[in-house]
Amino acid sequence: MEVFNNIFASNHSCSALFLGLLLLLASALSLANAKSHYHDFVIQATPVKRLCKTQNSITVNGMFPGPTLEVNNGDTLVVNVVNKARYNVTIHWHGVRQMRTGWADGPEFVTQCPIRPGGSYTYRFTIQGQEGTLWWHAHSSWLRATVYGALIIHPKEGSSYPFSKQPKRETAILLGEWWNANPIDVVREATRTGGAPNSSDAYTINGQPGDLYNCSSQDTVIVPIDSGETNLLRVINAALNQPLFFTVANHKLTVVGADASYVKPFTTSVLMLGPGQTTDVLISGDQNPSRYYMAARAYQSAQNAPFDNTTTTAILEYKSSLCAAKNCSSNKPIMPPLPSFNDTATVTAFTSSFKSTDKTFVPTDIDESLFFTVGLGLNPCPPNFNKSRQCQGPNGTRFTASMNNVSFVLPSNFSLLQAHHQRIQGVFTTDFPANPPRKFDYTGNVSRSLFTPVPGTKLYRLKYGSRVQIVLQDTSIVTSENHPIHLHGYDFYIIAQGFGNYNPRTDPSKFNLVDPPLRNTVGVPVNGWAVIRFVADNPGVWLMHCHLDVHITWGLATAFLVENGVGELQSIESPPEDLPLC
């Protein structure tokens, strides 16, 4: 009663009360419109034919790629995963904030133990404040080579896209990689030998290699468009180990979103996406009615490293009456030019164009200022190993990778989150270094004494609500490379990127604290650095890793332990009853 008396006693009592009622009504309507979506995912082996060869691939519900999930901002997803395959599996909902629902995040031995063959687990989480394109994928070994799909988040019911033109059609474009082999066997062989894994045999668009590969033309993906239409393409790089260029012949692409965040629109002829990244683009049907190739091929920044140098295609096909009269379906599609595989200048121009369209809340006062080196390394061949068979890295070594000279080792008896929640000792430590143990010329000639990292399961502890800045510095150990670094449980602002060694005295002058893009995966430039900021407002254990799967296999990862705050709403939920046991 005292609150109401105070309101009515003010000069603006009526307007204040009316505003309060409006806010309550809006909140109630928002909750009323939110829905729960229920899905069943059956993980199983399915015969899949690509490149003239049929093999049993692990799929979801017999589909490759897996099913597209569509929700609205504010909706809840409930996905029951049943494992009928012969491998352990988990599912990660890439880019979903998972506020207080870390048990549903999915990385194996980080937030959960794997779903064993014959087992099941139900993922439950709500998507709040995110709109655009995300995706889901397996987070066990290399199963995500074929276990992945799109996750599309539409605006809340009654809302529209903040675009000048509303799209007539929407199409998910999932870029992937294909091996004429079992991907699990590929990574196991590389682990056994210590060498680099075999490169893929093809890239794919929506699971199909396209016209330029053997036995593939008949199933090339057709994407429809009509004259005068504006369509929305949701481009996802689901490839395991390769950043990819993407373009459409004769058509400009207007970028409007990335990683489920809107950006200030800009126009480009080519996209570059690191594995894990998504980009939403508008495309207009403003060309002569005909057929035009969509094409994707590798951006390869590492020197002297083997890679798949092939090109995947789909076809943008006009559906107008004029095109029907001209029988466009018989026309040879027009092929677009693509950047050369090492065109870092094009990559830099593209990535520097991203600016946030929403009001940003970039942390300015920093509580945790971290500096993480990322890169490869080499372990000497152990005395009991066969050097010719089990140490096939450079000069008889074994490949490894690290952050701040720590090569991350996953536990096997408990998940990290389980060990943290239950206070189980001996599973991990919280002494991950805030800075590299030794300073050196990160992008220059590196001493061989720095090539061998230390293995460990080391986490970095963050207090709830702490404001965090991380400088991610590429290194030239073994080879420099563009590393797509993904942080689970958070979006972050990319406030600066550059080349060479980060300079803490001069480079802060380049920081964009006004409209930096909000992402969940950042490409650390080859021989360069990136600076990100976020607020640690989501309690739990959150993996940060390179999304080149070969690199996370070698240990290019760490994890943040974010403590609970005050009260229930700042604490992680209790684990679900069906959480898999190790």
Steps between C-alpha positions, in 0.01 A plus 500: 500500500787737579636453145167596348470800731842619388404460135178695538678767703736576212427764236492234233300241690256411223760468227730297726222260593390472139858428389535235766177332392615510138830334590320229697259444212785482244685250717187287541431507125860402427477201732161406357634495144807292588475135396674175583621293204548125544727294275641150495854449370592140423875462446553211262713362218346569159623405149603825329630515143736780399779515239392165348539318833250384762603478863327478835502851642379608843188713456207646690167340404667359188556851361822660376515784590266455795163670552468877505350628825298822489396700807416854602698718736379399847402143414616183675654198330462148640701249297510133599818342359504121469836346409462197273850537354816318609677814622454724800326824406395840633321790329616862532264789423762727350458862606202452732571698817368221728427741785528288817445184290863396452400133535345532152802655328634166379883482468614153602662479846459876546131548587392137481622147464426353157180324405616141472374265226148398600462800731300822478495854639253787466638850441276777640575870459340835418628741236481857626609820329650332193372523140651372180692186407672253729553128458537176691762228466654198667774586749666157527812413303439576130132400488400851402631423149149368432302576819396863465210721398366857500335673796297798381374757750224723365392823671232478765150447366359825369847644432684523169861515385667842532575503127391761248359216290334195652619176333259305282684169556756368745757228429753344734837444328710253699860471384668173597780255434482141375748216533496184289569327830363478851596835663547325836756269337674804347552674835589176679771428245639851541500458878681168466770634269534849649480647150243723330171331404411442137329794332137469397411381150229761434318799637122497504204737488205356691669163492563488124842556332355646178575501129879507512538159670451150364153345534362823649331707227162329525463592868640854488297725730261741325418826681197679352464874447258710294553826317450794732513292816719568799595173668685417819789252489610362837859387438662264754854366489463149642832379355729321744835656420470764231407869481309549176433774247141513367360696207216507245565575133397851388317575828586732785445381856377741767617383842237564770591259780763271643495243782136587584567874537398773257770713338498827311431391141791501258536364150767258382562257216662233720465367855761326711384285787717310745362168624225578749410842361168595341418794273153619392486672161228649282518423128287669235362343183631787290687311227387353170283195571740208471708266716796614712746297699539543871853389581722443802865409533780517754666795664831343606725728704747242635812471287607164358201321655304259279133585447203413280530741204171404333186711445143415596201646316125544520281675244298818544216450252246763393140376505332780306271443202764654274753245620251219446444620144874503437538155661765628741534156658694388195744792519853447623525698826727804506811444714615776738862596564633401842793647697826309496535257790743729690326834440528640852441856373147407391439330834617807690285738297196278557541446875574868567162594347295355787340758731223443751161649419364484856596722791812338641595457862872444462671464838734795552633445851676162483534261795687221318756593233621176342754427227474158331744375238353244258680270263653169416792313653702181473557229757818290479449133423479311833771235552252211486343614171588378152634816339420395143143392577381699803691827466426624150500872574787719376842342564355200680286695751130499593272798433350679797333840563448731792384823660760675716722195461237271662373217280148429626420146613136397543415289806350155449331405829297816565393804306661826610162650591405191700832509686454871575135464609570199723837632624683192376874541549775400259309550173630849415691794641422872472853622432478564126745789447359847434805571282747283306764354732772653281490808282651459152470630146164326444486546123874491429763229508414298809759305698460121483494501880147646481362231267398251771198596715409354838192271507241576766135548593529860616203735525484875562267612781279806452280668759139548401453836329869561437583703189746310286738599221700235313777568251525195272845490340589268212849351507735381229597182687506232227285728281282808545134462413157661519338338806120516545470521880156411642384576853214292638227660711572856389491752223787748503589831340791496254648843575818477290707280269844550353820343371834436666548494876236676707641821650326593830626859473388590149234250388229605752466819293343277232227366732143539376286551811209658308362238260718185509342179367357249748617148410555156653791405272788732406760442231838581653689631195797306364810652662274734691272557798143571606358665813163396641295612801205354689336502843515168688128491581434131424615260776644161405798351319545632148740366239706737284667327207614517141217383274743330265428154638850374435627775731263425788599134459859612559407710805436856377244577771438611854188557712362767728348413836249778565388503862139534612387848595246592766173312512327253272489718188879538506568129558514204266195275508520157663604218267213316329415151621585337166848655473723223358744330735862441408 
